[in-house]
Coordinates of C-alpha atoms in Angstrom, one line a residue:
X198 CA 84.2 35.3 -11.8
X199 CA 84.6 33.3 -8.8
X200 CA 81.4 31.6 -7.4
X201 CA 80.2 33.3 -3.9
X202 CA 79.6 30.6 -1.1
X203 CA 76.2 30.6 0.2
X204 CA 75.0 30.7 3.8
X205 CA 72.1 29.9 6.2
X206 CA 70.4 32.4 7.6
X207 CA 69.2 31.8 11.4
X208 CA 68.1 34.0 13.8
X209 CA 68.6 36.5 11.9
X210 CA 72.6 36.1 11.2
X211 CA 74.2 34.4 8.0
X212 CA 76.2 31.6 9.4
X213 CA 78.0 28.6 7.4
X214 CA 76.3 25.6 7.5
X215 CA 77.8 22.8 8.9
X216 CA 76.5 20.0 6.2
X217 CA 79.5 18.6 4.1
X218 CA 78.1 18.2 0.9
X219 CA 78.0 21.6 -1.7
X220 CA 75.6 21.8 -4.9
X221 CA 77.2 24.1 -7.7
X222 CA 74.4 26.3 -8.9
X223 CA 74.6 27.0 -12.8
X224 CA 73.3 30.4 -14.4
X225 CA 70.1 28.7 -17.5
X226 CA 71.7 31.8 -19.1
X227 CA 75.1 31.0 -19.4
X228 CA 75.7 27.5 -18.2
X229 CA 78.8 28.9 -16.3
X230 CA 78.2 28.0 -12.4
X231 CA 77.6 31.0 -10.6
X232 CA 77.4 30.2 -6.8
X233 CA 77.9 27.1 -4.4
X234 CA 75.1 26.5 -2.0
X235 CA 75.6 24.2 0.9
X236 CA 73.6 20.9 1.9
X237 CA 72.4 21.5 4.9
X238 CA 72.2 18.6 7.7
X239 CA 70.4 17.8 10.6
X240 CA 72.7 20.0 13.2
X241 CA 72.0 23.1 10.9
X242 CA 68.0 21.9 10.7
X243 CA 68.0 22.0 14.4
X244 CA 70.1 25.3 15.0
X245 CA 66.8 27.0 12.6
X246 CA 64.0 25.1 14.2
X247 CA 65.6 25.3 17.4
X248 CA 65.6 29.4 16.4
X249 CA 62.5 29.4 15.5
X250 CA 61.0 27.4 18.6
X251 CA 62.2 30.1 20.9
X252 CA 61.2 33.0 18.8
X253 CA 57.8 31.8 18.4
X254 CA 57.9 32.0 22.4
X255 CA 57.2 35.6 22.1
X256 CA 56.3 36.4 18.3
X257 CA 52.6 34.1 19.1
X258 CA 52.2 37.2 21.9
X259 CA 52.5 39.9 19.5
X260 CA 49.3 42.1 18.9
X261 CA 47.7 41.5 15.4
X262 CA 48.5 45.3 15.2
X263 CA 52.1 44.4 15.2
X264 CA 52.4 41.6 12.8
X265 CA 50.6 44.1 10.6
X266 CA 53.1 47.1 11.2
X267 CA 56.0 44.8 10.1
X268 CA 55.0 42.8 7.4
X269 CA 53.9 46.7 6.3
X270 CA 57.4 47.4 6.4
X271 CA 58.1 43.9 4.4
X272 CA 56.5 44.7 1.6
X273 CA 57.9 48.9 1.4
X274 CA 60.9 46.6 1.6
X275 CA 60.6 44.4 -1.7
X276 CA 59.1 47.5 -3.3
X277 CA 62.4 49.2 -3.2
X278 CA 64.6 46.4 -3.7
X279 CA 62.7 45.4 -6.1
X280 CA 65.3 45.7 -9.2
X281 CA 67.9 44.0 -6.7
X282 CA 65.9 41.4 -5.7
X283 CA 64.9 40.7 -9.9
X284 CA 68.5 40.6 -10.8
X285 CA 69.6 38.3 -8.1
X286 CA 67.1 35.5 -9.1
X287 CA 67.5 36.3 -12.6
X288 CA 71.3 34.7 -12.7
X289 CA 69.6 31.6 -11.4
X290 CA 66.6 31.1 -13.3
X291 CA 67.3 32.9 -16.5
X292 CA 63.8 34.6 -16.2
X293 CA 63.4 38.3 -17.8
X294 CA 64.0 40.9 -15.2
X295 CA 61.8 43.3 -15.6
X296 CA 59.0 40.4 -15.6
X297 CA 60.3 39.1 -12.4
X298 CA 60.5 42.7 -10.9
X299 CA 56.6 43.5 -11.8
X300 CA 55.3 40.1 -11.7
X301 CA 56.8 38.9 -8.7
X302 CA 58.2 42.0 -6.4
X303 CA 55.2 44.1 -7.3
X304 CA 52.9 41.7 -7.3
X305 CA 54.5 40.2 -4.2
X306 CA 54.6 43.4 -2.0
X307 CA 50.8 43.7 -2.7
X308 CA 50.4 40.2 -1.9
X309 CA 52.1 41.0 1.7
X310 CA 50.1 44.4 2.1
X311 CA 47.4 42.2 2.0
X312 CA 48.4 39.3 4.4
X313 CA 49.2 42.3 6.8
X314 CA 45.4 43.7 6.5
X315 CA 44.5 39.3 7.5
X316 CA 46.4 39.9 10.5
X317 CA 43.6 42.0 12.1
X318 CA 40.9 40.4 10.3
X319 CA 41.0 36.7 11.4
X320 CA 37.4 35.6 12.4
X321 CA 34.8 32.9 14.0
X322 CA 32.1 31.9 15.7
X323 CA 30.8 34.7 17.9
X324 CA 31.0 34.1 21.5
X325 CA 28.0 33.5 23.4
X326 CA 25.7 30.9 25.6
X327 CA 25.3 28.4 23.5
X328 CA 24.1 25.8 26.6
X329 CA 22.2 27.3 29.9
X330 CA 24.6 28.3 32.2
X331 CA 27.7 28.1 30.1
X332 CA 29.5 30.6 27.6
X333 CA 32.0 30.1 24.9
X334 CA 34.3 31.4 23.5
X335 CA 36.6 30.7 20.1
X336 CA 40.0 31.0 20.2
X337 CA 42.0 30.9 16.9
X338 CA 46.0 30.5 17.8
X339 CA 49.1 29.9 15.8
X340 CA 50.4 26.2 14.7
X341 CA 53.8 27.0 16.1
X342 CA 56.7 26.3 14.1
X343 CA 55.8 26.1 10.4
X344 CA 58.4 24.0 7.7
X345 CA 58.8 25.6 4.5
X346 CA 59.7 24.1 0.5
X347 CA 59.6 26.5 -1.9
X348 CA 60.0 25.5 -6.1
X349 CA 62.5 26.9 -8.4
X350 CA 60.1 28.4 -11.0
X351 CA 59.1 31.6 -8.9
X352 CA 61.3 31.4 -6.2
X353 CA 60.4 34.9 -4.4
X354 CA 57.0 35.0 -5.2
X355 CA 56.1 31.5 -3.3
X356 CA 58.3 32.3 -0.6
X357 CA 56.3 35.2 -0.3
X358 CA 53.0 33.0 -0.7
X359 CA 54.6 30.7 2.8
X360 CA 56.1 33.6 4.9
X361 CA 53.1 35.9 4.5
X362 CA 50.3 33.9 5.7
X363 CA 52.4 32.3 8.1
X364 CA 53.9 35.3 10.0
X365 CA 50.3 37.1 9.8
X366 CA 48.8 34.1 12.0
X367 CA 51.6 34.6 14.5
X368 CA 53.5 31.6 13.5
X369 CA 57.7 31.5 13.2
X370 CA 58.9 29.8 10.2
X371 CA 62.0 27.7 9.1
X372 CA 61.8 27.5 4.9
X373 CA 64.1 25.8 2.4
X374 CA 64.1 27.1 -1.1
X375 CA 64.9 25.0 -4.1
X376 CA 68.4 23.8 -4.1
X377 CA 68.8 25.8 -7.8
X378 CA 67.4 28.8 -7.0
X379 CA 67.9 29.9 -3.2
X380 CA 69.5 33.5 -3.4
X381 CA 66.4 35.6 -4.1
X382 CA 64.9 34.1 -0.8
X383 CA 68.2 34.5 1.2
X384 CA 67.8 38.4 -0.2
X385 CA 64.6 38.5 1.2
X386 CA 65.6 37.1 4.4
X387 CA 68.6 40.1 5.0
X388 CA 65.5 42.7 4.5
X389 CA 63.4 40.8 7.1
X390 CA 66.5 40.6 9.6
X391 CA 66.6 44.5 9.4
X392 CA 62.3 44.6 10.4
X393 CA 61.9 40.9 12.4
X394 CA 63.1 39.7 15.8
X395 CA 65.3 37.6 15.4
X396 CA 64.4 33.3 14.5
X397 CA 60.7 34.5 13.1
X398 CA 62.1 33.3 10.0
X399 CA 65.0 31.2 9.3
X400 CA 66.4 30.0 5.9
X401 CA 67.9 26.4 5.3
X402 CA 69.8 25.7 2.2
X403 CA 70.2 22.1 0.1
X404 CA 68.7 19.2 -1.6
X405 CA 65.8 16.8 -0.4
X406 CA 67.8 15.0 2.0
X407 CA 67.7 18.7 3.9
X408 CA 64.4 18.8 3.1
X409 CA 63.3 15.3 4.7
X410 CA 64.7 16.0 7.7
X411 CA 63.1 19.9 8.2
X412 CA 59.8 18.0 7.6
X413 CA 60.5 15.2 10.1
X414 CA 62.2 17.2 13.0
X415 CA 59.5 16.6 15.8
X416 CA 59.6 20.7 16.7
X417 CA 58.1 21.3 13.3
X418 CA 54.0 21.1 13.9
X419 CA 53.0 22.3 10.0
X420 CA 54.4 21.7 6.4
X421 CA 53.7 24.2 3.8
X422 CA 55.7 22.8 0.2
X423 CA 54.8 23.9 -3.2
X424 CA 56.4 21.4 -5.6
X425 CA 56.0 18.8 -8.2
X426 CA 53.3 15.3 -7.4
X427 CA 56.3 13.2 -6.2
X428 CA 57.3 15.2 -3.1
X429 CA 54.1 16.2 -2.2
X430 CA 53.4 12.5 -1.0
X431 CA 56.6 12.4 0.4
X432 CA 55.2 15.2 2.3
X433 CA 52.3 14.3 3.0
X434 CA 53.7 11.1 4.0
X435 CA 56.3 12.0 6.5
X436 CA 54.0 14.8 7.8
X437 CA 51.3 12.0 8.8
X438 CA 53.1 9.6 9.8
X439 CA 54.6 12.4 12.7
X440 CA 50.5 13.7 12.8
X441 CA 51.6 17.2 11.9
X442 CA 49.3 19.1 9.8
X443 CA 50.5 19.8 5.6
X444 CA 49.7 21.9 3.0
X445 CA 50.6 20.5 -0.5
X446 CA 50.2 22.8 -3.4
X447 CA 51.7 20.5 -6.4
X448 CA 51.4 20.3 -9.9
X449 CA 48.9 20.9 -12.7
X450 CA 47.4 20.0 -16.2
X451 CA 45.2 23.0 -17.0
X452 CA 42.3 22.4 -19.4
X453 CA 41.4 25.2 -21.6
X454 CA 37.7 24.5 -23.2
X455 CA 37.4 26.6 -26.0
X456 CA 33.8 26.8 -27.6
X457 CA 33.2 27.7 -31.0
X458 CA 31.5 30.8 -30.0
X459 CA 34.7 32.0 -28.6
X460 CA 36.2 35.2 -29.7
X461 CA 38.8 33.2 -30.9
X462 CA 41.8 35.9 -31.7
X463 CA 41.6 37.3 -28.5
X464 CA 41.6 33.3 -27.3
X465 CA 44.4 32.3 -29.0
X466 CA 46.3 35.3 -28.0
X467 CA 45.5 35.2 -24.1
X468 CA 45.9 31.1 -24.1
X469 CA 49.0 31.5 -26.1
X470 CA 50.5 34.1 -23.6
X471 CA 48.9 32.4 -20.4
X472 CA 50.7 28.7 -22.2
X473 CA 54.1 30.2 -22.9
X474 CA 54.9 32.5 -19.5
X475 CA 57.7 32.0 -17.8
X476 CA 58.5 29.6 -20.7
X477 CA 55.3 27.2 -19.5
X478 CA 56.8 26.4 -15.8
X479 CA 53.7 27.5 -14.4
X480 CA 51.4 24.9 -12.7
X481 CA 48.5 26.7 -13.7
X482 CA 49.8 27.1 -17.3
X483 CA 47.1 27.0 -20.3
X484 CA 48.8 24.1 -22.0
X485 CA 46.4 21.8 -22.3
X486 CA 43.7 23.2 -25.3
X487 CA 40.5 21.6 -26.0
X488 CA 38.5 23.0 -28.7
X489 CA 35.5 22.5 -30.2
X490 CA 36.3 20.7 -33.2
X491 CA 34.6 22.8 -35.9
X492 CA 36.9 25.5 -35.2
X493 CA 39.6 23.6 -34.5
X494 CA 42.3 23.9 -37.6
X495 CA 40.9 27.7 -37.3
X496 CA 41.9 28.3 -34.0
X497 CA 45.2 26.4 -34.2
X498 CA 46.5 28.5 -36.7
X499 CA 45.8 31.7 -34.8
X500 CA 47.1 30.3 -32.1
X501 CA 50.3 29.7 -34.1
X502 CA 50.3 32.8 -34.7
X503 CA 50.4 34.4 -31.4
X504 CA 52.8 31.4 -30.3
X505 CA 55.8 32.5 -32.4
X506 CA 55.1 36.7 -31.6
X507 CA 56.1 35.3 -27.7
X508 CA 60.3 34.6 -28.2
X509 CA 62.5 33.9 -25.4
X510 CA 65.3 36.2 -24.7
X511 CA 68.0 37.0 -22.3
X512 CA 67.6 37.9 -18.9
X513 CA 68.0 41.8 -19.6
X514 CA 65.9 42.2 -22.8
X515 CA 62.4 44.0 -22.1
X516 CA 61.5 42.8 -25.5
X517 CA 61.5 39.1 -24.7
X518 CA 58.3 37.4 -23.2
X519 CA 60.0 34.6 -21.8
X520 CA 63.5 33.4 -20.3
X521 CA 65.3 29.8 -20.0
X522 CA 64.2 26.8 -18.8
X523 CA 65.6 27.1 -15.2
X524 CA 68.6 23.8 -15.1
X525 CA 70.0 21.6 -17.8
X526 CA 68.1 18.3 -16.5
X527 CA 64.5 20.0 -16.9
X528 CA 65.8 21.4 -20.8
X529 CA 66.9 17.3 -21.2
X530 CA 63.1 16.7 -19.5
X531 CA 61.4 19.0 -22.0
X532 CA 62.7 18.1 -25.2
X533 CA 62.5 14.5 -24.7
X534 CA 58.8 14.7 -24.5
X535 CA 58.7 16.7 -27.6
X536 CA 61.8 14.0 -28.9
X537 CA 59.3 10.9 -27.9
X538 CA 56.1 12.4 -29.1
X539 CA 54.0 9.5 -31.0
X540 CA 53.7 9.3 -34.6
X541 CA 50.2 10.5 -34.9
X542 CA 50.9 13.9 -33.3
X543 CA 52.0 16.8 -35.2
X544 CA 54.2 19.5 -34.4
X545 CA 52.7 22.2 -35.7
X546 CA 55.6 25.2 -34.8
X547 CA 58.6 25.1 -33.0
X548 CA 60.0 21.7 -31.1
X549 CA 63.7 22.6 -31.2
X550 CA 66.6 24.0 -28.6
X551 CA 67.5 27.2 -29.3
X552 CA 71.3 27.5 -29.8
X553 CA 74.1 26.0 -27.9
X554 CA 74.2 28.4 -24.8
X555 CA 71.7 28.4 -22.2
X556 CA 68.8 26.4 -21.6
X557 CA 66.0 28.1 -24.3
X558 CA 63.1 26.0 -26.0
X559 CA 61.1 27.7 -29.2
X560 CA 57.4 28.6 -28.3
X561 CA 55.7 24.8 -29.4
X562 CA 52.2 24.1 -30.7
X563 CA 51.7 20.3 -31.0
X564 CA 48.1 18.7 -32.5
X565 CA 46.9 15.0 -32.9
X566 CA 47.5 13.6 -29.8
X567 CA 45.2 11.3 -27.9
X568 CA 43.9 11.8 -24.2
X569 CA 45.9 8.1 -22.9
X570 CA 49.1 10.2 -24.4
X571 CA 51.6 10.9 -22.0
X572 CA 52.1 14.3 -23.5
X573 CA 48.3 14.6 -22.2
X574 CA 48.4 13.5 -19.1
X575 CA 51.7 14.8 -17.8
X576 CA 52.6 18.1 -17.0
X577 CA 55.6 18.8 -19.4
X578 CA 56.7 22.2 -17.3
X579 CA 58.0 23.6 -20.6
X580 CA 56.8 26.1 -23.4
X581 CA 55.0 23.5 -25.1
X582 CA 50.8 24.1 -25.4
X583 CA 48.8 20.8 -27.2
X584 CA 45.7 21.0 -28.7
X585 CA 42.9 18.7 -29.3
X586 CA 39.2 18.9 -31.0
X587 CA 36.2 17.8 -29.1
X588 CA 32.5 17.6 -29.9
X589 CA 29.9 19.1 -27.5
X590 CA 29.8 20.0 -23.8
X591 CA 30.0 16.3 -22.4
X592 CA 33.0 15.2 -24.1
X593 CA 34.7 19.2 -23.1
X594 CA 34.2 18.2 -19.4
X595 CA 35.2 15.0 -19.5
X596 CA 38.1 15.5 -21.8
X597 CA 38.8 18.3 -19.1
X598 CA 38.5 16.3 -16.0
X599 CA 40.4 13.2 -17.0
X600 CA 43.8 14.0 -15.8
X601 CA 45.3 13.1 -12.0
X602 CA 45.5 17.1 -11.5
X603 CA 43.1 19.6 -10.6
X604 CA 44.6 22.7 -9.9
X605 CA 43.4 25.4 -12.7
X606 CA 41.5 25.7 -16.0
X607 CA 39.7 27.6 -18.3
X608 CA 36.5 28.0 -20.1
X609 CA 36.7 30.2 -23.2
X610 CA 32.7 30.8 -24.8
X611 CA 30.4 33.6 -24.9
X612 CA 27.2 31.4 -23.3
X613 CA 26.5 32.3 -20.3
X614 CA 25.0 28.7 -19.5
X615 CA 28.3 27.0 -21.1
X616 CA 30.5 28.7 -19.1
X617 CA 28.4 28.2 -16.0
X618 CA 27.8 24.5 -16.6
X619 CA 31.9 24.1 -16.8
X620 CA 32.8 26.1 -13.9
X621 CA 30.6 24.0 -11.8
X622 CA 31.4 20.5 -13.3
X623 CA 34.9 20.9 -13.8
X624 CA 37.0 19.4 -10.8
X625 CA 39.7 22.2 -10.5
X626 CA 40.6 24.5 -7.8
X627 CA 40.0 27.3 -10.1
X628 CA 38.1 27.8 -13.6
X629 CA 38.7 31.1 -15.5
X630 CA 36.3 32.5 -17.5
X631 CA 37.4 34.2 -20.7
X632 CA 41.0 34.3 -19.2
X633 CA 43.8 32.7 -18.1
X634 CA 46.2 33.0 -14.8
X635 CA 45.2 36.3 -13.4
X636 CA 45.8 36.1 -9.4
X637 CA 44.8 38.2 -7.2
X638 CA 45.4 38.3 -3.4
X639 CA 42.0 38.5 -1.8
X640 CA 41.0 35.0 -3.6
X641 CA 42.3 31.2 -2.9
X642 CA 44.8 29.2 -5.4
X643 CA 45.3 25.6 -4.9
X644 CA 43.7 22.4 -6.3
X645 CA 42.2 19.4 -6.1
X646 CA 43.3 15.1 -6.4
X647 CA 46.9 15.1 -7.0
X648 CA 47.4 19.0 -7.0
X649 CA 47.5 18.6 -3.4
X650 CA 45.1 20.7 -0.7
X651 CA 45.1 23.5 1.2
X652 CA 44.8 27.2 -0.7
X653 CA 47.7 29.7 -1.3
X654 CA 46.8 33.9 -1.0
X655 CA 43.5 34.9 0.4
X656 CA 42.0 34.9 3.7
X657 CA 41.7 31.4 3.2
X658 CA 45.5 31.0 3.6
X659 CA 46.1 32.5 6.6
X660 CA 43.5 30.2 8.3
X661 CA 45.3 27.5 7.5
X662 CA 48.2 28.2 9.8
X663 CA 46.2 28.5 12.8
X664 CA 44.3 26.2 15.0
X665 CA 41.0 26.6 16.8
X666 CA 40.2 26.1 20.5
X667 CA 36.9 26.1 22.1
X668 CA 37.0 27.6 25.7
X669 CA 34.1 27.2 27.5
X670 CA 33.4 28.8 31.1
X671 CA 30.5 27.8 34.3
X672 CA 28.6 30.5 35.2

């Protein structure tokens, strides 16, 4: 098969982009290259921007009754593409179709019916004379032109995640998707040329350098990237040194406090599916286990247990739980860590590539390690889940909380006091209860320290990609 050549998508055409440099993209299935993507430079950075600039001319104008009608018509979209849309990112991520067609289209089209609903629901401060003779009023606008950098492990659903909340507020948007998994987005861009004017969204291809310069062009006013620690402070970096505002929703180091009390079979097997998902390159991923050490040995082989039911399969088996690790450097990445593990950890089940072909990893339970452990403290982005004992409360939380990340965790106890304590002292965007990963729409996900700020889905989102303006009129 010959690889297709990818293309740009601006104002609402495909055109070539007129970077010279090409990036082969390579199926985590096969290893055989499957497309070449172009790196995009600075004259096809400006033709989106520049797109999107005059779009937003008119699109900021457009009644919240409008916004909603479309990004209606968005989500019917993805619903009935959905199977199209899942096979298309599956030959460049190796994920399981029918996972990414009800985890990530489904999901996704619910997640936009919902961002449509914000669209006529933004509030604030009611007007009113808040000073004799004077009344004001709030006005909440759109940022303008909003930068986009999606990742490569869920490419369509965090492109939905930027475009939604974005296009509800009334802004235009230029987004660049990962440089090893942009197809699924440029699909979702051909259904939004047949619903949006044209520029509302635009779609650069390539590497960092393409994305450097999106976040630098001086017509760009926001930056919206979810992606690892590193190039979230490049981000951030660039994005304050210009004064435009960012939203940085990076990586993560989950905790998962289990307590002896636990009902530890249905523990191990939710934190053992919740660890191994998408073969662990999840940010919110439950694959960092702390358990109360008097059920610890207990609780480790149950969780073995439900470890090895969760194989990895190709992209077309429904049986399969889990797909490939998405390129051949992050395979390399993952099984070094395991490779380099110290001598007093154990590796309790798996550890190994699977075969020759295609970038698989066994479902991997690792015990003994220490907290200053590398294994510990860095997010491994692989189906790998650790597990260490602790002894009470105190040392839970602070075995929890002593990581750079605070994105996610867990708290896994049948006291109501325990679990209250821990949702309250420990310093993560989110803390589950008795579960682990369940999103929903109407509620915020994103973190704390070096997760980044800002929150993805929920009203919360949409407010972050709009400004506030106080007008204020003399009687």
């Amino acid at each position: 098969m010959v690889p297709t050549t990818l293309q740009n998508f601006i104002g609402n055409s495909f055109v070539d982009a007129r970077g010279t440099g090409t990036i082969e993209l390579v199926s985590p299935v096969t290893g055989l290259v499957t497309a070449i993507s172009p790196v995009s430079g600075e004259a096809d950075v400006d033709a989106a921007v520049s797109a999107a600039a005059e779009a937003f001319r008119s699109w900021r104008d457009t009644t919240p009754a409008v916004r909603q009608s479309l990004l209606l018509k968005f989500a019917d979209a993805i619903e009935d593409n959905s199977r199209n849309l899942a096979e298309i990112q599956s030959r460049e991520t190796g994920q399981i179709i029918s996972l990414i067609e009800s985890e990530e289209c489904g999901v996704g089209a619910d997640q936009i019916r919902f961002f449509a609903g914000t669209a006529r629901t933004l509030g604030g401060l009611a007007g009113g004379e808040y000073m004799d003779g004077f009344s004001s009023m709030v006005r909440r606008e759109p940022v303008g032109v909003v930068a986009q950098v999606t990742p490569w492990n869920y490419p369509l659903m965090m492109a939905l995640w930027k475009i939604g909340p974005a296009l509800a507020a009334g802004n235009t948007v230029v987004l660049k998707p990962s440089d090893t998994t942009p197809s699924s987005t440029l699909e979702l861009a051909r259904l939004l040329g047949g619903i949006l004017p044209p520029g509302v969204v635009n779609i650069v291809l390539g590497d960092a350098s393409t994305g450097e310069k999106l976040v630098a062009h001086p017509d760009v006013r926001m930056v919206s990237i979810t992606g690892s620690v590193a190039a979230g402070r490049a981000v951030g970096g660039s994005a304050g040194a210009n004064l435009k505002r960012s939203h940085l929703e990076l990586g993560g180091k989950a905790p998962v406090l289990v307590f002896a009390d636990a009902d530890l079979p249905a523990a191990a097997e939710g934190i053992a599916q919740a660890g191994l998902f998408n073969a662990g390159q999840d940010c919110t991923a439950a694959t960092r286990v702390i358990v109360e050490r008097s059920v610890h040995d207990r609780f480790v082989e149950l969780l073995v247990e439900e470890a090895v039911k969760l194989r990895p399969g190709q992209p077309d088996d429904d049986d399969a739980f889990y797909g490939a690790l998405n390129n051949a450097a992050h395979l390399e990445k993952v099984l070094s860590v395991i490779r380099n593990l110290p001598d007093h950890a154990t590796v309790v089940t798996g550890g190994h590539r699977i075969g020759d072909t295609g970038f698989y990893v066994q479902p991997t339970v690792v015990t003994g390690l220490r907290q200053t452990d590398d294994a510990i403290r860095r997010e491994i982005f692989g189906p790998v889940i650790t597990v260490q004992p602790f002894t009470g409360t105190d040392e839970a939380i602070r075995m929890g909380n002593d990581v750079d990340y605070g994105l996610a965790s867990s708290v896994w106890t049948k006291d109501h006091a325990t679990a209250e304590r821990c949702s309250r002292e420990l310093d993560f965007g989110c803390v589950w209860i008795n579960c682990h990963i369940p999103l929903v729409a109407e509620m915020p996900h994103g973190g704390f320290r070096d997760s980044g700020y800002g929150k993805d889905l929920s009203l919360y989102s949409v407010e972050e990609y709009t400004r506030i303006k106080h007008v204020m009129t003399a009687h």
